[in-house]
């Protein structure tokens, strides 16, 4: 256990702490990926939309990481093996279809999970109640683009199917129980399959058939085992902060 | 149109405005001039001189282009922002700039221009954007310097445009200026944190101000004696103050702000002139300005290439959205026909839920 995994008051991290870190890292890492799109989107409206979603996720990450400790220490001073995000959110942006497939898979997961948590008690439930509204918008955005790309041109259809297929093996991890997150994981998995399956079919595409995990991706992101691209992403994100130890910004 | 001259001719159906119906061109021109003299707003359907229209299209389009090219130097630091709070502020700012671009393209379209055509002109170098965005953001402090100086200069230029004679442009500027002044304060606050931080942070802030000061002064354009469009723009109340007046105003605002920041401005000739009641400042290197305008600045090629690449890489996405919208329209039409057969009244038949109008979701 590293110093940054300890809760604010010291001591042994409890389940709430682990929960905030896992969900906070998901949001932080995906926000970082979406931030890379700024100025590169296919239309100006998408520059606005993708930054908007990045900003929502970053807001969620800040709230969650603050529950677990100092947001900047946690974001900037942990190393690859200490991050607890699922591998799905760290996947490179790829083309617009890859980004939309990643958004579809993740935002449906987040909307269902936060929908469950919002009914509970405690800080996680409060965050979830607020975030579920943003997440519904993110899901709608991803859903609409999945339909446009899937049922658009032959080219967009090919790209959208390939993006859905390529990311499929990272989706199993979304349903691995996280300590401290009081969710019904089986209901989450079946709800997710129903929603995602319906969108994919409406987009005239095929629901991917392969396994939803690989030997190294089933729940391993949550244990700090990530994909190669992640280290490079962190190097870029943390470089300036680490170059000025102790400085405030 | 809120005018005391209700007969002012409508040019709405003929954007060229040459043929003026019952009234002659001279009558329309007289009414247009009277409206300008009375400080009224010209609206899209009003008659206007061709050169007023074409000049405004050029100016508004280049203003829009500046907003979207201006996303790049700042977006350059989104992934590297040194705290999550600063990252959130920066993403919000770049998002606002895309929004400003959208308002401004809409304003240009009220004059009969087409957004795709204007973007094409940007991508092929036939229309310009502000020379300032051809400078690189080399350190994090540049994000602060851009906010304080570049947005500060932009606001000084744009506040008078809120009273510009063309209504849609003036209204867009009201919205833009509100957000810009927010960005400017954030940039100032970023620099202040660096200036009061570690010696390395302070040095980073000073270096950024040293590099951005003169290019920011160039944002006001050439000296009055050499400004080709100024006289006509002033007469038509598109412009309200000369380049040199606005530049002077900006210098006078910045000097005390630099002092409060604890940073110096890189101009040995900068001093208060008691007699004139303004600051004297050193000579601007107009040859550098000309070089940048000619395309020979540090980032000209990089900026346009990135913009063009984003557009080209996104072509298949735009084509998909258009194809999908066409299919949806065809399906809706087919469903309406079916529903019409079942319910002869037709009008209140509830068709299938419509998912999209085809435009990208915002």
XYZ file of C-alpha atoms in Angstrom:
611
model
C 0.000 0.000 0.000
C 1.414 3.366 -0.946
C 1.172 6.544 1.067
C -1.393 7.930 -1.339
C -3.779 5.100 -0.723
C -4.189 6.129 2.861
C -7.283 8.032 3.879
C -6.932 11.709 4.873
C -6.673 10.981 8.590
C -4.125 8.190 8.115
C -4.821 4.622 9.195
C -6.044 1.747 7.098
C -8.160 2.629 4.089
C -11.760 1.572 4.583
C -14.191 0.369 1.948
C -15.584 3.904 1.341
C -12.090 5.115 0.618
C -11.448 2.322 -1.871
C -14.816 2.961 -3.503
C -14.152 6.686 -3.947
C -10.742 5.951 -5.424
C -12.031 3.399 -7.931
C -14.938 5.515 -9.182
C -12.896 8.731 -8.985
C -10.108 7.240 -11.084
C -12.611 6.078 -13.713
C -13.919 9.621 -14.085
C -10.488 11.277 -13.945
C -8.897 9.054 -16.565
C -11.803 9.308 -18.991
C -11.870 13.110 -18.545
C -8.176 13.187 -19.411
C -8.792 11.177 -22.595
C -11.691 13.424 -23.650
C -9.568 16.509 -22.980
C -7.260 15.316 -25.756
C -10.092 15.905 -28.248
C -10.250 19.687 -27.687
C -9.744 21.385 -31.036
C -9.724 18.098 -32.962
C -13.427 17.185 -33.171
C -15.260 16.548 -36.470
C -17.551 19.569 -35.966
C -17.445 22.522 -33.589
C -20.578 21.277 -31.830
C -18.650 18.150 -30.874
C -15.765 20.199 -29.525
C -18.357 21.743 -27.231
C -20.035 18.429 -26.362
C -16.864 16.431 -25.686
C -15.395 19.207 -23.510
C -18.693 19.406 -21.693
C -18.599 15.703 -20.891
C -14.920 15.901 -19.902
C -15.776 18.724 -17.538
C -18.627 16.780 -15.919
C -16.368 13.772 -15.404
C -13.578 15.899 -14.017
C -16.044 17.416 -11.561
C -17.101 13.930 -10.446
C -13.457 12.902 -10.127
C -12.643 15.897 -7.958
C -15.551 15.186 -5.606
C -14.708 11.492 -5.355
C -10.959 11.881 -4.951
C -11.541 14.523 -2.280
C -13.470 11.901 -0.344
C -10.358 9.736 -0.465
C -7.725 12.398 0.212
C -6.159 15.412 -1.529
C -7.382 15.455 -5.119
C -4.123 16.743 -6.584
C -1.867 14.418 -4.622
C -4.020 11.524 -5.712
C -4.147 12.576 -9.341
C -0.577 13.703 -9.810
C 1.604 11.756 -7.415
C 0.401 8.184 -7.727
C 2.086 5.896 -10.225
C 0.543 3.518 -12.762
C 0.231 0.593 -10.338
C -1.654 2.727 -7.822
C -4.512 3.802 -10.106
C -7.763 1.898 -9.654
C -9.683 2.781 -12.820
C -11.089 0.149 -15.165
C -8.989 -0.442 -18.261
C -11.847 0.637 -20.530
C -11.490 4.351 -19.694
C -7.739 4.444 -20.338
C -8.076 3.126 -23.900
C -6.734 5.613 -26.463
C -9.244 7.855 -28.243
C -8.669 6.229 -31.638
C -11.044 7.602 -34.263
C -14.396 9.205 -33.429
C -16.143 5.796 -33.478
C -13.664 4.378 -30.948
C -14.321 7.325 -28.676
C -18.091 6.957 -29.055
C -17.999 3.196 -28.377
C -15.967 3.812 -25.223
C -18.447 6.515 -24.194
C -21.422 4.272 -24.859
C -20.050 1.375 -22.828
C -18.933 3.545 -19.948
C -21.813 6.000 -19.716
C -24.461 3.251 -19.706
C -22.500 1.590 -16.906
C -22.180 4.835 -14.985
C -25.827 5.796 -15.388
C -27.027 2.407 -14.132
C -24.514 2.285 -11.290
C -25.193 5.823 -10.091
C -28.908 5.187 -10.486
C -28.555 2.333 -8.000
C -26.287 4.222 -5.613
C -28.408 7.379 -5.652
C -31.041 5.597 -3.571
C -28.586 4.840 -0.764
C -27.039 6.841 2.028
C -23.743 8.579 2.591
C -21.362 10.672 0.510
C -21.274 8.226 -2.387
C -25.067 8.365 -2.667
C -25.007 12.175 -2.660
C -22.445 12.262 -5.452
C -24.379 9.627 -7.396
C -27.641 11.570 -7.152
C -25.979 14.594 -8.721
C -23.869 12.708 -11.255
C -26.645 10.508 -12.587
C -28.203 13.523 -14.313
C -24.977 14.362 -16.109
C -24.478 10.722 -16.945
C -27.906 10.477 -18.568
C -26.832 13.262 -20.906
C -23.534 11.507 -21.654
C -25.383 8.276 -22.436
C -27.805 10.082 -24.711
C -24.936 11.726 -26.581
C -23.143 8.393 -27.061
C -26.374 6.644 -28.017
C -27.304 9.232 -30.662
C -23.861 9.028 -32.231
C -23.889 5.215 -32.179
C -27.135 5.378 -34.165
C -25.802 7.977 -36.598
C -22.555 6.143 -37.217
C -24.060 2.638 -37.252
C -26.972 3.579 -39.497
C -25.124 6.280 -41.463
C -22.823 5.422 -44.371
C -21.078 2.131 -45.161
C -17.823 3.634 -43.939
C -19.221 4.873 -40.633
C -21.004 1.575 -40.122
C -17.777 -0.378 -40.596
C -15.891 1.889 -38.192
C -18.599 1.801 -35.522
C -18.814 -1.996 -35.584
C -15.046 -2.292 -35.410
C -14.927 0.116 -32.448
C -17.630 -1.798 -30.553
C -15.852 -5.099 -31.231
C -12.428 -3.795 -30.267
C -13.471 -2.479 -26.869
C -15.781 -5.340 -25.971
C -13.176 -7.264 -24.011
C -12.745 -4.345 -21.622
C -16.418 -4.300 -20.635
C -16.416 -7.315 -18.295
C -14.469 -5.383 -15.707
C -17.333 -2.912 -15.323
C -19.267 -5.562 -13.392
C -16.530 -6.773 -11.091
C -17.639 -5.919 -7.558
C -15.777 -2.994 -6.018
C -15.263 -3.046 -2.285
C -17.303 -0.290 -0.673
C -19.647 0.195 -3.633
C -23.008 -1.173 -2.477
C -24.320 -2.180 -5.893
C -26.218 -5.159 -7.199
C -23.526 -6.161 -9.693
C -25.545 -8.884 -11.400
C -28.418 -6.515 -12.026
C -25.919 -3.985 -13.302
C -24.459 -6.499 -15.756
C -27.819 -7.613 -17.119
C -29.189 -4.060 -17.245
C -26.086 -2.936 -19.112
C -26.379 -5.755 -21.639
C -30.016 -4.880 -22.259
C -29.431 -1.166 -22.789
C -26.234 -1.489 -24.802
C -27.664 -4.385 -26.813
C -30.774 -2.397 -27.721
C -28.752 0.609 -28.870
C -26.430 -1.540 -30.957
C -29.342 -3.326 -32.599
C -31.182 -0.100 -33.282
C -27.990 1.147 -34.905
C -28.328 -1.890 -37.226
C -25.083 -3.321 -35.844
C -24.219 -6.654 -34.240
C -23.674 -7.072 -30.509
C -20.045 -8.271 -30.192
C -19.766 -11.976 -29.478
C -16.309 -12.469 -28.018
C -15.442 -12.693 -24.344
C -15.958 -9.587 -22.220
C -12.540 -9.905 -20.692
C -9.093 -11.226 -21.503
C -6.641 -13.058 -19.297
C -5.285 -9.731 -18.076
C -8.265 -7.438 -18.122
C -10.824 -9.070 -15.840
C -10.849 -6.777 -12.870
C -7.164 -6.050 -13.084
C -7.460 -2.303 -13.625
C -9.069 -2.161 -10.215
C -5.957 -3.881 -8.872
C -3.604 -1.417 -10.536
C -2.665 -3.519 -13.551
C -3.194 -1.375 -16.617
C -2.562 -1.353 -20.351
C 0.629 0.072 -21.886
C -0.947 3.290 -23.126
C -1.863 4.273 -19.588
C 1.689 4.967 -18.407
C 2.268 7.387 -21.259
C -1.011 9.143 -20.531
C -0.008 9.588 -16.879
C 3.475 10.812 -17.840
C 1.881 13.641 -19.812
C -0.722 14.422 -17.174
C 1.683 14.478 -14.226
C 4.864 15.891 -15.723
C 4.470 19.556 -14.824
C 3.087 18.944 -11.359
C 5.938 16.551 -10.540
C 8.545 18.980 -11.904
C 7.720 21.486 -9.151
C 7.481 19.490 -5.948
C 5.419 21.203 -3.283
C 4.402 24.143 -5.477
C 0.825 25.346 -5.466
C -0.922 26.395 -8.652
C -36.329 46.295 -36.863
C -36.819 49.066 -34.358
C -36.551 52.103 -36.489
C -38.060 55.549 -36.672
C -37.905 55.114 -40.420
C -40.373 52.285 -40.950
C -40.110 52.541 -44.712
C -36.463 51.608 -44.720
C -36.355 49.069 -47.538
C -36.024 45.385 -46.946
C -33.083 43.820 -48.693
C -33.861 40.421 -47.255
C -34.806 38.694 -50.450
C -31.873 39.950 -52.400
C -28.752 39.774 -50.282
C -26.901 41.698 -52.974
C -29.238 44.579 -52.340
C -28.754 46.041 -55.794
C -32.334 45.983 -56.922
C -34.416 48.002 -54.543
C -37.982 47.567 -55.679
C -40.092 50.676 -55.735
C -37.396 52.724 -54.061
C -34.169 53.553 -55.844
C -30.759 52.668 -54.479
C -30.220 56.311 -53.602
C -33.361 56.300 -51.429
C -32.263 53.151 -49.644
C -28.800 54.504 -49.108
C -30.210 57.716 -47.662
C -32.360 55.746 -45.231
C -29.435 53.475 -44.325
C -27.211 56.482 -43.673
C -29.926 58.095 -41.574
C -30.308 54.914 -39.520
C -26.545 54.787 -38.907
C -26.530 58.476 -37.985
C -29.389 57.888 -35.519
C -27.404 55.018 -33.910
C -29.981 52.461 -34.914
C -29.195 48.800 -35.398
C -29.146 47.351 -38.886
C -30.882 43.973 -38.950
C -30.524 41.033 -41.398
C -33.535 41.869 -43.589
C -32.720 45.558 -43.861
C -31.241 47.007 -47.007
C -27.523 47.645 -46.668
C -24.718 48.653 -49.007
C -22.911 45.703 -50.588
C -19.639 46.778 -49.082
C -21.156 47.024 -45.610
C -22.357 43.435 -46.032
C -19.174 42.007 -47.486
C -16.943 43.883 -45.053
C -18.956 42.607 -42.107
C -18.931 39.038 -43.390
C -15.158 39.238 -43.624
C -14.761 40.782 -40.187
C -17.206 38.469 -38.370
C -15.857 35.376 -40.109
C -12.291 36.270 -39.210
C -13.434 36.894 -35.690
C -15.064 33.427 -35.624
C -11.924 31.863 -37.124
C -9.860 33.520 -34.375
C -12.019 31.896 -31.725
C -11.583 28.412 -33.117
C -7.898 28.707 -34.013
C -7.485 30.306 -30.588
C -8.589 27.027 -28.987
C -5.304 25.415 -30.039
C -2.646 27.283 -28.051
C -4.648 26.743 -24.872
C -5.879 23.224 -25.583
C -2.166 22.465 -25.908
C -2.063 22.537 -22.073
C -5.316 20.756 -21.131
C -3.692 17.365 -20.681
C -0.782 18.872 -18.703
C -2.537 21.385 -16.433
C -0.827 21.158 -13.035
C -3.912 20.879 -10.819
C -7.396 19.491 -11.366
C -8.939 22.890 -10.624
C -6.797 24.553 -13.319
C -7.576 21.728 -15.730
C -11.321 22.239 -15.227
C -11.010 26.007 -15.745
C -9.014 25.493 -18.923
C -11.409 22.942 -20.416
C -14.320 25.277 -19.680
C -12.504 28.122 -21.354
C -11.691 26.195 -24.520
C -15.307 25.032 -24.604
C -16.465 28.658 -24.381
C -14.233 29.542 -27.319
C -15.855 26.882 -29.489
C -19.191 28.365 -28.409
C -18.049 31.872 -29.372
C -17.043 30.537 -32.771
C -20.558 29.137 -33.151
C -22.280 32.426 -32.190
C -20.096 34.322 -34.620
C -20.592 31.960 -37.562
C -24.336 32.294 -36.922
C -24.004 36.087 -36.990
C -22.096 35.864 -40.290
C -24.808 33.593 -41.701
C -27.448 36.275 -41.096
C -25.601 38.221 -43.797
C -26.023 35.415 -46.332
C -22.685 33.683 -45.724
C -22.447 29.922 -45.243
C -20.476 28.395 -42.365
C -18.986 25.590 -44.434
C -17.854 28.050 -47.040
C -16.251 30.291 -44.404
C -14.470 27.306 -42.840
C -13.247 26.348 -46.265
C -11.792 29.830 -46.671
C -10.002 29.432 -43.348
C -8.663 26.013 -44.268
C -7.346 27.214 -47.609
C -5.817 30.400 -46.233
C -8.220 32.745 -48.040
C -9.435 34.271 -44.769
C -7.350 35.216 -41.788
C -7.555 34.901 -38.044
C -5.922 36.984 -35.347
C -2.130 37.045 -35.703
C -1.722 36.398 -31.971
C -2.636 32.725 -32.275
C 0.434 32.085 -34.381
C 2.568 32.262 -31.258
C 3.312 29.074 -29.287
C 2.321 28.315 -25.674
C 5.666 27.033 -24.418
C 5.028 26.817 -20.681
C 2.075 26.601 -18.328
C 2.485 30.300 -17.520
C 1.630 31.069 -21.148
C -1.921 29.939 -20.386
C -2.087 32.740 -17.797
C -0.430 35.295 -20.058
C -2.862 34.463 -22.852
C -5.774 34.931 -20.451
C -4.534 38.191 -19.012
C -3.014 39.867 -22.072
C -4.586 38.250 -25.133
C -8.100 38.082 -23.707
C -7.554 41.511 -22.184
C -6.667 42.960 -25.581
C -9.576 41.123 -27.160
C -11.990 42.599 -24.617
C -10.629 46.101 -25.135
C -11.279 45.605 -28.843
C -14.634 43.910 -28.432
C -16.449 45.940 -25.803
C -17.024 48.777 -28.300
C -18.303 46.164 -30.781
C -21.235 45.565 -28.418
C -22.481 48.901 -29.827
C -21.628 48.058 -33.423
C -24.263 49.092 -35.951
C -25.029 45.538 -37.109
C -27.488 44.033 -34.594
C -26.615 40.312 -34.737
C -22.887 41.054 -34.377
C -23.447 43.489 -31.510
C -25.616 40.968 -29.666
C -23.087 38.161 -30.177
C -20.410 40.438 -28.735
C -22.428 41.091 -25.587
C -22.438 37.381 -24.846
C -18.817 36.887 -25.880
C -17.552 39.790 -23.760
C -19.188 38.496 -20.598
C -17.398 35.166 -20.910
C -14.140 36.731 -22.057
C -13.868 38.985 -19.048
C -14.325 35.941 -16.861
C -11.474 34.202 -18.715
C -9.304 37.241 -18.400
C -9.709 37.355 -14.626
C -8.887 33.656 -14.431
C -5.717 34.195 -16.485
C -4.695 37.039 -14.207
C -5.334 34.907 -11.141
C -3.260 32.063 -12.639
C -0.322 34.423 -13.164
C -0.732 35.839 -9.683
C -0.463 32.344 -8.176
C 2.740 31.748 -10.166
C 4.187 35.155 -9.404
C 3.698 34.576 -5.685
C 4.805 30.947 -5.888
C 8.281 29.450 -5.952
C 11.162 31.311 -7.652
C 10.865 28.892 -10.590
C 7.153 29.645 -10.932
C 7.769 33.394 -10.725
C 10.431 33.160 -13.426
C 8.038 31.139 -15.588
C 5.379 33.861 -15.251
C 7.820 36.661 -16.092
C 9.130 34.809 -19.130
C 5.591 34.301 -20.426
C 4.695 37.985 -20.014
C 7.941 38.945 -21.762
C 7.012 36.824 -24.763
C 3.306 37.772 -24.997
C 3.411 41.527 -24.316
C 4.401 42.830 -27.744
C 2.309 40.360 -29.755
C -0.680 41.425 -27.619
C -0.122 45.089 -28.506
C -0.092 44.063 -32.173
C -3.614 42.641 -31.790
C -4.997 46.173 -32.177
C -3.788 46.232 -35.754
C -1.510 48.599 -37.664
C -1.076 52.238 -36.636
C -4.002 54.475 -37.591
C -2.066 56.045 -40.454
C -1.708 52.635 -42.130
C -5.055 51.034 -41.340
C -6.841 50.446 -44.629
C -10.381 49.618 -43.474
C -10.610 51.992 -40.537
C -12.200 55.086 -42.065
C -15.133 53.238 -43.633
C -15.650 51.054 -40.552
C -15.784 54.127 -38.341
C -18.214 55.894 -40.677
C -20.521 52.869 -40.605
C -20.147 52.565 -36.825
C -18.807 49.047 -37.067
C -15.697 50.347 -35.397
C -15.997 52.976 -32.687
C -12.382 53.778 -31.828
C -9.140 53.793 -33.764
C -6.477 51.074 -33.400
C -4.098 53.438 -31.643
C -6.747 54.697 -29.214
C -7.610 51.157 -28.148
C -3.946 50.161 -27.908
C -3.273 53.138 -25.636
C -6.265 52.252 -23.487
C -4.970 48.681 -23.148
C -1.469 49.787 -22.120
C -2.922 52.111 -19.493
C -5.016 49.265 -18.064
C -2.134 46.771 -18.029
C 0.573 48.828 -16.344
C -1.016 48.899 -12.866
C -2.128 45.284 -13.262
C 1.456 44.222 -13.982
C 2.562 46.062 -10.842
C -0.095 44.283 -8.790
C 1.102 40.997 -10.242
C 4.674 41.760 -9.267
C 5.800 41.333 -12.861
C 7.475 43.749 -15.254
C 6.527 44.590 -18.828
C 9.374 44.171 -21.336
C 9.540 47.796 -22.514
C 12.324 50.134 -21.308
C 10.493 53.121 -22.821
C 7.300 52.526 -20.880
C 6.589 55.439 -18.509
C 3.765 57.662 -17.325
C 3.397 60.864 -19.317
C 2.089 63.508 -16.924
C 1.188 65.950 -19.684
C -0.794 63.558 -21.827
C -2.220 61.645 -18.867
C -1.351 58.292 -20.471
C 1.632 55.960 -20.653
C 4.249 56.431 -23.329
C 5.483 53.155 -24.683
C 8.177 51.875 -27.020
C 7.996 51.251 -30.742
C 6.290 48.099 -31.972
C 8.230 45.877 -34.361
C 5.810 46.088 -37.255
C 8.082 43.991 -39.461
C 7.404 41.029 -37.154
C 3.667 41.746 -37.410
C 3.886 41.760 -41.203
C 5.853 38.506 -41.200
C 3.249 36.787 -39.031
C 0.422 38.120 -41.200
C 2.205 36.820 -44.286
C 2.107 33.332 -42.802
C 5.642 33.350 -41.482
C 4.941 33.362 -37.740
C 6.115 30.577 -35.446
C 2.900 28.502 -35.675
C 0.950 29.655 -38.755
C 1.362 26.426 -40.636
C 0.820 24.230 -37.591
C -2.441 26.005 -36.640
C -4.047 25.802 -40.061
C -2.846 22.253 -40.601
C -4.336 21.066 -37.318
C -7.619 22.778 -38.135
C -7.708 21.298 -41.633
C -6.744 17.849 -40.364
C -9.519 17.869 -37.754
C -11.968 18.828 -40.502
C -10.716 16.208 -42.968
C -10.569 13.459 -40.337
C -14.125 14.326 -39.364
C -15.531 14.208 -42.903
C -16.795 10.616 -42.572
C -18.536 11.551 -39.309
C -20.346 14.505 -40.882
C -21.295 12.341 -43.865
C -22.665 9.689 -41.497
C -24.751 12.266 -39.618
C -26.163 13.582 -42.908
C -26.932 10.080 -44.230
C -28.619 9.113 -40.980
C -30.684 12.301 -40.942
C -31.815 11.649 -44.511
C -32.858 8.100 -43.618
C -34.736 9.319 -40.566
C -36.525 11.966 -42.615
C -37.512 9.348 -45.191
C -38.775 7.004 -42.455
C -40.752 9.784 -40.814
C -42.284 10.719 -44.156
C -43.220 7.072 -44.805
C -44.727 6.747 -41.327
C -46.674 9.961 -41.773
C -48.081 8.634 -45.034
C -49.136 5.417 -43.316
C -50.593 7.273 -40.386
C -52.373 9.627 -42.769
C -54.058 6.672 -44.427
C -55.218 5.334 -41.078
C -56.317 8.701 -39.720
C -57.523 10.924 -42.539
C -57.254 13.984 -40.339
C -53.534 13.276 -40.218
C -52.519 16.290 -38.272
C -52.583 14.882 -34.783
C -51.338 11.403 -35.574
C -48.581 10.424 -33.228
C -45.687 9.192 -35.287
C -42.801 7.171 -33.936
C -40.556 8.908 -31.510
C -38.109 11.028 -33.402
C -34.590 10.540 -32.236
C -32.761 13.279 -33.954
C -32.972 16.185 -36.297
C -29.701 15.078 -37.818
C -27.537 17.806 -36.392
C -24.766 16.818 -34.040
C -25.910 16.651 -30.442
C -24.766 19.448 -28.203
